[in-house]
DNA sequence: ATGATGACGTGCG
DNA sequence: GCGCACGCCATCA
């Protein structure tokens, strides 16, 4: 841990709160953290802090409802498998139905 | 200091 | 619906 600014801490805390079987988008977390322009920081934090804080990184997808990792990378399958195991399914075009699976934040 | 990079987002054609 | 340009910004070379 060491010196995480409040934005990073907030982002990490939010990600950690996403319930099993729900997903959130990068931009959504950024907005909830109070900085709509921090979507890329959410991505960076997933890279750098997922292991350390045991974050449910697989529950973060892009605003299109898709897994952001290129399909030809093994990590794509890993994220997909983790989501499937939680009951999150892909619809047409490998898209996740946000109206059904998106974390609303009010309950957790 | 400068330029490139990226598990992003939005707008437009 | 898809691709592309552009905006954004911490991190890196």
Short mmCIF file of N, CA and C (backbone and C1' of nucleotides) in Angstrom, two decimals:
data_model
loop_
_atom_site.label_atom_id
_atom_site.label_comp_id
_atom_site.label_asym_id
_atom_site.label_seq_id
_atom_site.Cartn_x
_atom_site.Cartn_y
_atom_site.Cartn_z
N UNK A 1 0.82 -1.18 0.00
CA UNK A 1 0.00 0.00 0.00
C UNK A 1 0.85 1.22 0.00
N UNK A 2 1.14 1.90 0.81
CA UNK A 2 2.00 3.07 0.71
C UNK A 2 1.22 4.29 0.35
N UNK A 3 1.51 5.09 -0.57
CA UNK A 3 0.76 6.33 -0.64
C UNK A 3 -0.23 6.32 -1.76
N UNK A 4 -1.43 5.90 -1.49
CA UNK A 4 -2.49 5.97 -2.48
C UNK A 4 -3.24 7.26 -2.24
N UNK A 5 -3.42 8.05 -3.28
CA UNK A 5 -4.20 9.26 -3.09
C UNK A 5 -5.66 8.87 -2.92
N UNK A 6 -6.48 9.79 -2.55
CA UNK A 6 -7.87 9.47 -2.27
C UNK A 6 -8.61 8.95 -3.48
N UNK A 7 -8.26 9.46 -4.66
CA UNK A 7 -8.94 8.99 -5.86
C UNK A 7 -8.66 7.50 -6.08
N UNK A 8 -7.41 7.13 -6.00
CA UNK A 8 -7.06 5.72 -6.19
C UNK A 8 -7.70 4.85 -5.12
N UNK A 9 -7.66 5.33 -3.89
CA UNK A 9 -8.28 4.56 -2.81
C UNK A 9 -9.76 4.35 -3.07
N UNK A 10 -10.42 5.44 -3.48
CA UNK A 10 -11.86 5.36 -3.75
C UNK A 10 -12.15 4.38 -4.87
N UNK A 11 -11.35 4.45 -5.92
CA UNK A 11 -11.54 3.55 -7.05
C UNK A 11 -11.38 2.10 -6.63
N UNK A 12 -10.33 1.85 -5.87
CA UNK A 12 -10.08 0.49 -5.41
C UNK A 12 -11.20 -0.01 -4.50
N UNK A 13 -11.65 0.85 -3.62
CA UNK A 13 -12.75 0.46 -2.72
C UNK A 13 -14.02 0.15 -3.50
N UNK A 14 -14.30 0.96 -4.51
CA UNK A 14 -15.50 0.74 -5.30
C UNK A 14 -15.43 -0.60 -6.02
N UNK A 15 -14.29 -0.86 -6.65
CA UNK A 15 -14.15 -2.11 -7.39
C UNK A 15 -14.33 -3.30 -6.45
N UNK A 16 -13.78 -3.15 -5.26
CA UNK A 16 -13.87 -4.24 -4.29
C UNK A 16 -15.30 -4.52 -3.85
N UNK A 17 -16.18 -3.52 -4.03
CA UNK A 17 -17.56 -3.67 -3.58
C UNK A 17 -18.49 -4.28 -4.61
N UNK A 18 -18.03 -4.43 -5.83
CA UNK A 18 -18.91 -4.99 -6.86
C UNK A 18 -19.28 -6.42 -6.48
N UNK A 19 -20.56 -6.68 -6.35
CA UNK A 19 -21.02 -8.00 -5.91
C UNK A 19 -20.77 -9.09 -6.96
N UNK A 20 -20.71 -10.31 -6.50
CA UNK A 20 -20.58 -11.46 -7.40
C UNK A 20 -21.77 -11.45 -8.35
N UNK A 21 -21.50 -11.72 -9.60
CA UNK A 21 -22.59 -11.78 -10.57
C UNK A 21 -22.99 -10.44 -11.16
N UNK A 22 -22.27 -9.38 -10.74
CA UNK A 22 -22.55 -8.05 -11.28
C UNK A 22 -21.29 -7.51 -11.96
N UNK A 23 -21.47 -6.53 -12.82
CA UNK A 23 -20.33 -5.91 -13.49
C UNK A 23 -20.45 -4.39 -13.40
N UNK A 24 -19.36 -3.71 -13.64
CA UNK A 24 -19.36 -2.25 -13.69
C UNK A 24 -18.46 -1.84 -14.85
N UNK A 25 -18.67 -0.66 -15.38
CA UNK A 25 -17.82 -0.21 -16.48
C UNK A 25 -16.72 0.69 -15.93
N UNK A 26 -15.65 0.84 -16.70
CA UNK A 26 -14.54 1.69 -16.29
C UNK A 26 -15.05 3.10 -16.00
N UNK A 27 -15.82 3.61 -16.93
CA UNK A 27 -16.33 4.97 -16.78
C UNK A 27 -17.27 5.10 -15.58
N UNK A 28 -18.02 4.08 -15.33
CA UNK A 28 -18.95 4.09 -14.20
C UNK A 28 -18.19 4.23 -12.89
N UNK A 29 -17.13 3.45 -12.74
CA UNK A 29 -16.32 3.52 -11.53
C UNK A 29 -15.70 4.90 -11.40
N UNK A 30 -15.23 5.43 -12.53
CA UNK A 30 -14.63 6.77 -12.52
C UNK A 30 -15.63 7.80 -12.04
N UNK A 31 -16.85 7.73 -12.56
CA UNK A 31 -17.90 8.67 -12.17
C UNK A 31 -18.22 8.51 -10.68
N UNK A 32 -18.38 7.28 -10.25
CA UNK A 32 -18.71 7.02 -8.84
C UNK A 32 -17.60 7.52 -7.92
N UNK A 33 -16.37 7.49 -8.44
CA UNK A 33 -15.23 7.94 -7.64
C UNK A 33 -15.11 9.47 -7.65
N UNK A 34 -15.96 10.11 -8.43
CA UNK A 34 -15.96 11.57 -8.45
C UNK A 34 -15.14 12.21 -9.54
N UNK A 35 -14.57 11.41 -10.43
CA UNK A 35 -13.78 11.96 -11.53
C UNK A 35 -14.10 11.23 -12.83
N UNK A 36 -15.05 11.77 -13.58
CA UNK A 36 -15.53 11.15 -14.82
C UNK A 36 -14.42 10.90 -15.83
N UNK A 37 -13.29 11.58 -15.66
CA UNK A 37 -12.21 11.44 -16.65
C UNK A 37 -11.16 10.44 -16.23
N UNK A 38 -11.45 9.68 -15.19
CA UNK A 38 -10.44 8.76 -14.66
C UNK A 38 -10.58 7.32 -15.14
N UNK A 39 -11.31 7.13 -16.23
CA UNK A 39 -11.53 5.76 -16.72
C UNK A 39 -10.21 5.03 -16.96
N UNK A 40 -9.23 5.74 -17.53
CA UNK A 40 -7.97 5.07 -17.81
C UNK A 40 -7.20 4.76 -16.54
N UNK A 41 -7.45 5.55 -15.52
CA UNK A 41 -6.79 5.28 -14.26
C UNK A 41 -7.37 4.01 -13.63
N UNK A 42 -8.66 3.80 -13.85
CA UNK A 42 -9.28 2.57 -13.36
C UNK A 42 -8.57 1.39 -14.00
N UNK A 43 -8.34 1.50 -15.28
CA UNK A 43 -7.65 0.44 -16.00
C UNK A 43 -6.24 0.22 -15.45
N UNK A 44 -5.53 1.30 -15.24
CA UNK A 44 -4.16 1.19 -14.70
C UNK A 44 -4.15 0.55 -13.33
N UNK A 45 -5.10 0.95 -12.50
CA UNK A 45 -5.15 0.39 -11.15
C UNK A 45 -5.45 -1.10 -11.18
N UNK A 46 -6.26 -1.52 -12.13
CA UNK A 46 -6.54 -2.95 -12.23
C UNK A 46 -5.25 -3.70 -12.53
N UNK A 47 -4.46 -3.12 -13.41
CA UNK A 47 -3.18 -3.75 -13.76
C UNK A 47 -2.25 -3.81 -12.57
N UNK A 48 -2.16 -2.70 -11.86
CA UNK A 48 -1.15 -2.61 -10.81
C UNK A 48 -1.60 -3.11 -9.44
N UNK A 49 -2.90 -3.13 -9.18
CA UNK A 49 -3.36 -3.45 -7.82
C UNK A 49 -4.29 -4.64 -7.69
N UNK A 50 -4.65 -5.28 -8.78
CA UNK A 50 -5.61 -6.39 -8.70
C UNK A 50 -5.13 -7.48 -7.75
N UNK A 51 -3.88 -7.85 -7.90
CA UNK A 51 -3.36 -8.94 -7.09
C UNK A 51 -3.21 -8.51 -5.64
N UNK A 52 -2.58 -7.37 -5.45
CA UNK A 52 -2.31 -6.88 -4.10
C UNK A 52 -3.57 -6.74 -3.26
N UNK A 53 -4.63 -6.24 -3.89
CA UNK A 53 -5.87 -6.02 -3.14
C UNK A 53 -6.94 -7.05 -3.47
N UNK A 54 -6.54 -8.09 -4.20
CA UNK A 54 -7.47 -9.15 -4.58
C UNK A 54 -8.75 -8.56 -5.18
N UNK A 55 -8.58 -7.68 -6.11
CA UNK A 55 -9.74 -7.03 -6.72
C UNK A 55 -10.43 -7.94 -7.72
N UNK A 56 -11.75 -7.87 -7.80
CA UNK A 56 -12.51 -8.62 -8.79
C UNK A 56 -12.39 -7.93 -10.15
N UNK A 57 -11.19 -7.93 -10.69
CA UNK A 57 -10.90 -7.21 -11.93
C UNK A 57 -11.77 -7.66 -13.10
N UNK A 58 -12.20 -8.91 -13.04
CA UNK A 58 -13.00 -9.44 -14.16
C UNK A 58 -14.38 -8.82 -14.22
N UNK A 59 -14.80 -8.14 -13.16
CA UNK A 59 -16.14 -7.54 -13.16
C UNK A 59 -16.14 -6.14 -13.78
N UNK A 60 -15.02 -5.72 -14.30
CA UNK A 60 -14.94 -4.43 -14.97
C UNK A 60 -14.90 -4.63 -16.47
N UNK A 61 -15.87 -4.02 -17.15
CA UNK A 61 -15.93 -4.13 -18.61
C UNK A 61 -16.08 -2.74 -19.19
N UNK A 62 -16.05 -2.63 -20.51
CA UNK A 62 -16.13 -1.29 -21.09
C UNK A 62 -17.57 -0.84 -21.29
N UNK A 63 -17.72 0.40 -21.71
CA UNK A 63 -19.05 1.00 -21.81
C UNK A 63 -19.92 0.33 -22.86
N UNK A 64 -19.30 -0.46 -23.72
CA UNK A 64 -20.06 -1.17 -24.74
C UNK A 64 -20.63 -2.47 -24.20
N UNK A 65 -20.30 -2.78 -22.96
CA UNK A 65 -20.77 -4.03 -22.38
C UNK A 65 -19.89 -5.20 -22.77
N UNK A 66 -18.72 -4.88 -23.30
CA UNK A 66 -17.83 -5.96 -23.75
C UNK A 66 -16.57 -6.05 -22.89
N UNK A 67 -15.96 -7.22 -22.92
CA UNK A 67 -14.67 -7.41 -22.27
C UNK A 67 -13.66 -6.61 -23.08
N UNK A 68 -12.87 -5.82 -22.39
CA UNK A 68 -11.94 -4.93 -23.10
C UNK A 68 -10.67 -5.59 -23.59
N UNK A 69 -10.38 -6.76 -23.09
CA UNK A 69 -9.17 -7.46 -23.50
C UNK A 69 -9.39 -8.06 -24.89
N UNK A 70 -8.42 -7.92 -25.78
CA UNK A 70 -8.54 -8.49 -27.12
C UNK A 70 -8.83 -10.00 -27.04
N UNK A 71 -9.73 -10.46 -27.88
CA UNK A 71 -10.15 -11.86 -27.81
C UNK A 71 -9.04 -12.87 -28.06
N UNK A 72 -7.97 -12.45 -28.69
CA UNK A 72 -6.91 -13.41 -29.00
C UNK A 72 -5.93 -13.59 -27.85
N UNK A 73 -6.13 -12.85 -26.77
CA UNK A 73 -5.25 -13.01 -25.62
C UNK A 73 -5.86 -13.98 -24.61
N UNK A 74 -5.02 -14.78 -23.96
CA UNK A 74 -5.52 -15.76 -22.98
C UNK A 74 -6.27 -15.11 -21.82
N UNK A 75 -5.92 -13.87 -21.52
CA UNK A 75 -6.60 -13.19 -20.42
C UNK A 75 -8.07 -12.92 -20.73
N UNK A 76 -8.37 -12.85 -22.02
CA UNK A 76 -9.77 -12.68 -22.39
C UNK A 76 -10.57 -13.87 -21.90
N UNK A 77 -10.05 -15.06 -22.19
CA UNK A 77 -10.74 -16.28 -21.76
C UNK A 77 -10.84 -16.38 -20.24
N UNK A 78 -9.77 -15.92 -19.58
CA UNK A 78 -9.78 -15.98 -18.12
C UNK A 78 -10.89 -15.09 -17.56
N UNK A 79 -10.99 -13.88 -18.11
CA UNK A 79 -12.05 -12.98 -17.63
C UNK A 79 -13.42 -13.57 -17.94
N UNK A 80 -13.56 -14.08 -19.14
CA UNK A 80 -14.84 -14.66 -19.54
C UNK A 80 -15.21 -15.83 -18.64
N UNK A 81 -14.25 -16.71 -18.37
CA UNK A 81 -14.52 -17.86 -17.51
C UNK A 81 -14.94 -17.44 -16.11
N UNK A 82 -14.26 -16.44 -15.60
CA UNK A 82 -14.62 -15.96 -14.26
C UNK A 82 -16.03 -15.40 -14.23
N UNK A 83 -16.39 -14.67 -15.27
CA UNK A 83 -17.74 -14.10 -15.34
C UNK A 83 -18.79 -15.19 -15.48
N UNK A 84 -18.52 -16.15 -16.36
CA UNK A 84 -19.47 -17.24 -16.57
C UNK A 84 -19.70 -18.01 -15.28
N UNK A 85 -18.61 -18.19 -14.54
CA UNK A 85 -18.71 -18.93 -13.29
C UNK A 85 -19.62 -18.21 -12.29
N UNK A 86 -19.73 -16.89 -12.45
CA UNK A 86 -20.58 -16.11 -11.56
C UNK A 86 -21.99 -15.94 -12.10
N UNK A 87 -22.22 -16.52 -13.25
CA UNK A 87 -23.56 -16.44 -13.82
C UNK A 87 -23.78 -15.29 -14.77
N UNK A 88 -22.71 -14.57 -15.10
CA UNK A 88 -22.82 -13.48 -16.07
C UNK A 88 -22.62 -14.06 -17.46
N UNK A 89 -23.61 -13.89 -18.30
CA UNK A 89 -23.54 -14.48 -19.63
C UNK A 89 -23.41 -13.43 -20.72
N UNK A 90 -22.84 -13.86 -21.82
CA UNK A 90 -22.70 -12.97 -22.96
C UNK A 90 -23.88 -13.14 -23.89
N UNK A 91 -24.32 -12.01 -24.43
CA UNK A 91 -25.41 -12.06 -25.39
C UNK A 91 -24.84 -12.03 -26.79
N UNK A 92 -25.58 -11.46 -27.71
CA UNK A 92 -25.10 -11.36 -29.08
C UNK A 92 -23.85 -10.49 -29.13
N UNK A 93 -22.96 -10.80 -30.06
CA UNK A 93 -21.75 -10.02 -30.23
C UNK A 93 -20.87 -10.00 -28.99
N UNK A 94 -20.92 -11.06 -28.21
CA UNK A 94 -20.09 -11.14 -27.00
C UNK A 94 -20.34 -9.96 -26.08
N UNK A 95 -21.56 -9.46 -26.11
CA UNK A 95 -21.90 -8.30 -25.30
C UNK A 95 -22.68 -8.70 -24.05
N UNK A 96 -22.33 -8.08 -22.94
CA UNK A 96 -23.03 -8.33 -21.69
C UNK A 96 -24.19 -7.34 -21.57
N UNK A 97 -25.34 -7.84 -21.20
CA UNK A 97 -26.53 -6.99 -21.06
C UNK A 97 -26.40 -6.16 -19.78
N UNK A 98 -26.01 -4.90 -19.95
CA UNK A 98 -25.79 -4.03 -18.79
C UNK A 98 -27.08 -3.79 -18.00
N UNK A 99 -28.21 -3.74 -18.69
CA UNK A 99 -29.47 -3.48 -17.99
C UNK A 99 -29.77 -4.62 -17.01
N UNK A 100 -29.10 -5.71 -17.21
CA UNK A 100 -29.36 -6.89 -16.39
C UNK A 100 -28.26 -7.15 -15.38
N UNK A 101 -27.01 -6.89 -15.77
CA UNK A 101 -25.89 -7.26 -14.92
C UNK A 101 -25.13 -6.09 -14.29
N UNK A 102 -25.42 -4.88 -14.74
CA UNK A 102 -24.63 -3.76 -14.22
C UNK A 102 -24.92 -3.47 -12.75
N UNK A 103 -23.84 -3.33 -12.00
CA UNK A 103 -23.96 -3.00 -10.58
C UNK A 103 -24.54 -1.60 -10.45
N UNK A 104 -25.56 -1.47 -9.62
CA UNK A 104 -26.20 -0.16 -9.47
C UNK A 104 -25.59 0.65 -8.34
N UNK A 105 -24.79 0.00 -7.52
CA UNK A 105 -24.08 0.73 -6.49
C UNK A 105 -24.85 0.95 -5.21
N UNK A 106 -26.18 1.03 -5.33
CA UNK A 106 -26.98 1.32 -4.14
C UNK A 106 -26.93 0.18 -3.14
N UNK A 107 -26.91 -1.03 -3.65
CA UNK A 107 -26.83 -2.18 -2.76
C UNK A 107 -25.50 -2.89 -2.98
N UNK A 108 -24.94 -3.43 -1.91
CA UNK A 108 -23.71 -4.20 -2.08
C UNK A 108 -23.45 -5.11 -0.91
P DA B 1 9.60 20.79 -17.11
"O5'" DA B 1 10.40 20.27 -18.36
"C5'" DA B 1 11.67 20.53 -18.84
"C4'" DA B 1 11.81 19.97 -20.23
"C3'" DA B 1 10.49 19.82 -20.98
"O3'" DA B 1 10.71 20.08 -22.36
"C1'" DA B 1 11.45 17.69 -20.68
P DT B 2 9.62 20.37 -23.41
"O5'" DT B 2 9.47 18.96 -24.12
"C5'" DT B 2 10.66 18.31 -24.58
"C4'" DT B 2 10.32 17.09 -25.40
"C3'" DT B 2 8.91 17.06 -25.97
"O3'" DT B 2 8.97 16.49 -27.27
"C1'" DT B 2 9.23 15.17 -24.61
P DG B 3 7.69 16.60 -28.26
"O5'" DG B 3 7.42 15.04 -28.52
"C5'" DG B 3 8.50 14.18 -28.83
"C4'" DG B 3 8.09 12.74 -28.58
"C3'" DG B 3 6.69 12.41 -29.12
"O3'" DG B 3 6.76 11.16 -29.79
"C1'" DG B 3 6.84 11.80 -26.84
P DA B 4 5.48 10.54 -30.48
"O5'" DA B 4 5.28 9.17 -29.68
"C5'" DA B 4 6.38 8.28 -29.54
"C4'" DA B 4 6.01 7.14 -28.61
"C3'" DA B 4 4.70 6.43 -28.97
"O3'" DA B 4 4.87 5.04 -28.83
"C1'" DA B 4 4.58 7.24 -26.74
P DT B 5 3.73 4.02 -29.24
"O5'" DT B 5 3.02 3.78 -27.84
"C5'" DT B 5 3.82 3.38 -26.74
"C4'" DT B 5 2.94 3.00 -25.57
"C3'" DT B 5 1.59 2.40 -25.95
"O3'" DT B 5 1.36 1.25 -25.14
"C1'" DT B 5 1.28 4.19 -24.47
P DG B 6 0.46 0.03 -25.75
"O5'" DG B 6 -0.80 0.09 -24.77
"C5'" DG B 6 -0.64 -0.19 -23.40
"C4'" DG B 6 -1.86 0.28 -22.65
"C3'" DG B 6 -3.19 -0.16 -23.29
"O3'" DG B 6 -4.05 -0.71 -22.28
"C1'" DG B 6 -3.16 2.18 -22.93
P DA B 7 -3.73 -2.40 -22.12
"O5'" DA B 7 -5.19 -2.87 -21.73
"C5'" DA B 7 -6.15 -3.07 -22.72
"C4'" DA B 7 -7.51 -3.11 -22.05
"C3'" DA B 7 -7.73 -1.96 -21.08
"O3'" DA B 7 -9.07 -1.48 -21.21
"C1'" DA B 7 -7.94 -4.03 -19.94
P DC B 8 -9.36 -0.40 -22.36
"O5'" DC B 8 -9.76 0.93 -21.59
"C5'" DC B 8 -10.33 0.94 -20.30
"C4'" DC B 8 -11.22 2.15 -20.19
"C3'" DC B 8 -12.52 2.05 -21.00
"O3'" DC B 8 -13.60 2.62 -20.27
"C1'" DC B 8 -11.29 3.90 -21.72
P DG B 9 -15.04 2.71 -20.93
"O5'" DG B 9 -15.12 4.19 -21.49
"C5'" DG B 9 -15.04 5.29 -20.59
"C4'" DG B 9 -15.56 6.55 -21.23
"C3'" DG B 9 -16.87 6.35 -21.97
"O3'" DG B 9 -17.74 7.45 -21.77
"C1'" DG B 9 -15.20 7.08 -23.49
P DT B 10 -19.23 7.43 -22.36
"O5'" DT B 10 -19.23 8.56 -23.47
"C5'" DT B 10 -18.50 9.76 -23.25
"C4'" DT B 10 -18.41 10.53 -24.56
"C3'" DT B 10 -19.69 10.42 -25.39
"O3'" DT B 10 -20.07 11.73 -25.80
"C1'" DT B 10 -17.80 9.82 -26.70
P DG B 11 -21.48 11.92 -26.64
"O5'" DG B 11 -20.92 12.41 -28.04
"C5'" DG B 11 -19.70 13.12 -28.11
"C4'" DG B 11 -19.31 13.32 -29.56
"C3'" DG B 11 -20.50 13.35 -30.52
"O3'" DG B 11 -20.27 14.33 -31.52
"C1'" DG B 11 -19.07 11.55 -31.10
P DC B 12 -21.45 14.68 -32.57
"O5'" DC B 12 -20.87 14.09 -33.93
"C5'" DC B 12 -19.48 14.24 -34.22
"C4'" DC B 12 -19.13 13.45 -35.47
"C3'" DC B 12 -20.27 13.38 -36.48
"O3'" DC B 12 -19.75 13.54 -37.79
"C1'" DC B 12 -19.54 11.21 -35.95
P DG B 13 -20.77 13.86 -39.01
"O5'" DG B 13 -20.31 12.79 -40.11
"C5'" DG B 13 -18.92 12.57 -40.36
"C4'" DG B 13 -18.74 11.24 -41.07
"C3'" DG B 13 -19.77 10.98 -42.16
"O3'" DG B 13 -19.14 10.29 -43.24
"C1'" DG B 13 -19.88 9.26 -40.58
P DG C 1 -25.82 -3.18 -31.88
"O5'" DG C 1 -25.39 -2.87 -33.41
"C5'" DG C 1 -25.37 -3.90 -34.37
"C4'" DG C 1 -24.13 -3.73 -35.23
"C3'" DG C 1 -22.87 -3.56 -34.39
"O3'" DG C 1 -21.80 -4.25 -35.00
"C1'" DG C 1 -23.15 -1.65 -35.73
P DC C 2 -20.52 -4.56 -34.21
"O5'" DC C 2 -19.42 -4.03 -35.23
"C5'" DC C 2 -19.79 -3.76 -36.60
"C4'" DC C 2 -18.72 -2.91 -37.25
"C3'" DC C 2 -17.45 -2.79 -36.41
"O3'" DC C 2 -16.32 -2.86 -37.24
"C1'" DC C 2 -18.35 -0.63 -36.77
P DG C 3 -14.84 -3.04 -36.63
"O5'" DG C 3 -14.12 -1.72 -37.17
"C5'" DG C 3 -14.25 -1.39 -38.55
"C4'" DG C 3 -13.88 0.07 -38.77
"C3'" DG C 3 -12.55 0.46 -38.13
"O3'" DG C 3 -11.82 1.21 -39.08
"C1'" DG C 3 -14.27 1.91 -37.36
P DC C 4 -10.27 1.58 -38.79
"O5'" DC C 4 -10.36 3.13 -38.52
"C5'" DC C 4 -11.24 3.94 -39.30
"C4'" DC C 4 -11.30 5.34 -38.72
"C3'" DC C 4 -10.03 5.74 -37.98
"O3'" DC C 4 -9.64 7.05 -38.36
"C1'" DC C 4 -11.89 6.05 -36.57
P DA C 5 -8.14 7.56 -38.01
"O5'" DA C 5 -8.42 9.02 -37.46
"C5'" DA C 5 -9.47 9.80 -38.01
"C4'" DA C 5 -9.99 10.75 -36.95
"C3'" DA C 5 -8.88 11.41 -36.14
"O3'" DA C 5 -9.11 12.81 -36.11
"C1'" DA C 5 -10.47 10.39 -34.68
P DC C 6 -7.89 13.74 -35.56
"O5'" DC C 6 -8.43 14.08 -34.11
"C5'" DC C 6 -9.79 14.40 -33.95
"C4'" DC C 6 -10.20 14.33 -32.49
"C3'" DC C 6 -9.13 14.86 -31.53
"O3'" DC C 6 -9.71 15.90 -30.76
"C1'" DC C 6 -10.03 12.80 -30.76
P DG C 7 -8.75 16.67 -29.71
"O5'" DG C 7 -9.29 16.17 -28.30
"C5'" DG C 7 -10.66 16.32 -27.99
"C4'" DG C 7 -10.93 15.78 -26.60
"C3'" DG C 7 -9.89 16.21 -25.57
"O3'" DG C 7 -10.56 16.59 -24.36
"C1'" DG C 7 -10.05 13.84 -25.62
P DC C 8 -9.64 17.30 -23.20
"O5'" DC C 8 -9.25 16.07 -22.26
"C5'" DC C 8 -10.27 15.22 -21.80
"C4'" DC C 8 -9.69 14.11 -20.95
"C3'" DC C 8 -8.44 14.53 -20.15
"O3'" DC C 8 -8.63 14.27 -18.78
"C1'" DC C 8 -8.06 12.50 -21.34
P DC C 9 -7.80 15.19 -17.72
"O5'" DC C 9 -6.67 14.17 -17.29
"C5'" DC C 9 -7.03 12.94 -16.69
"C4'" DC C 9 -5.80 12.06 -16.56
"C3'" DC C 9 -4.54 12.82 -16.16
"O3'" DC C 9 -3.79 12.02 -15.27
"C1'" DC C 9 -4.12 11.58 -18.06
P DA C 10 -3.06 12.66 -14.03
"O5'" DA C 10 -2.27 11.41 -13.42
"C5'" DA C 10 -3.01 10.30 -12.97
"C4'" DA C 10 -2.27 9.02 -13.29
"C3'" DA C 10 -0.84 8.96 -12.76
"O3'" DA C 10 -0.59 7.63 -12.32
"C1'" DA C 10 -0.81 8.77 -15.13
P DT C 11 0.80 7.29 -11.60
"O5'" DT C 11 1.62 6.57 -12.76
"C5'" DT C 11 0.98 5.52 -13.47
"C4'" DT C 11 1.86 5.03 -14.61
"C3'" DT C 11 3.35 4.88 -14.24
"O3'" DT C 11 3.80 3.62 -14.70
"C1'" DT C 11 3.09 6.12 -16.24
P DC C 12 5.25 3.07 -14.19
"O5'" DC C 12 6.07 2.97 -15.56
"C5'" DC C 12 5.45 3.44 -16.74
"C4'" DC C 12 6.27 3.15 -17.97
"C3'" DC C 12 7.78 3.01 -17.78
"O3'" DC C 12 8.32 2.18 -18.79
"C1'" DC C 12 7.32 5.01 -18.97
P DA C 13 9.87 1.75 -18.79
"O5'" DA C 13 10.41 2.39 -20.14
"C5'" DA C 13 9.72 2.17 -21.36
"C4'" DA C 13 10.37 2.96 -22.48
"C3'" DA C 13 11.90 2.86 -22.48
"O3'" DA C 13 12.37 2.89 -23.83
"C1'" DA C 13 11.25 5.12 -22.10
#
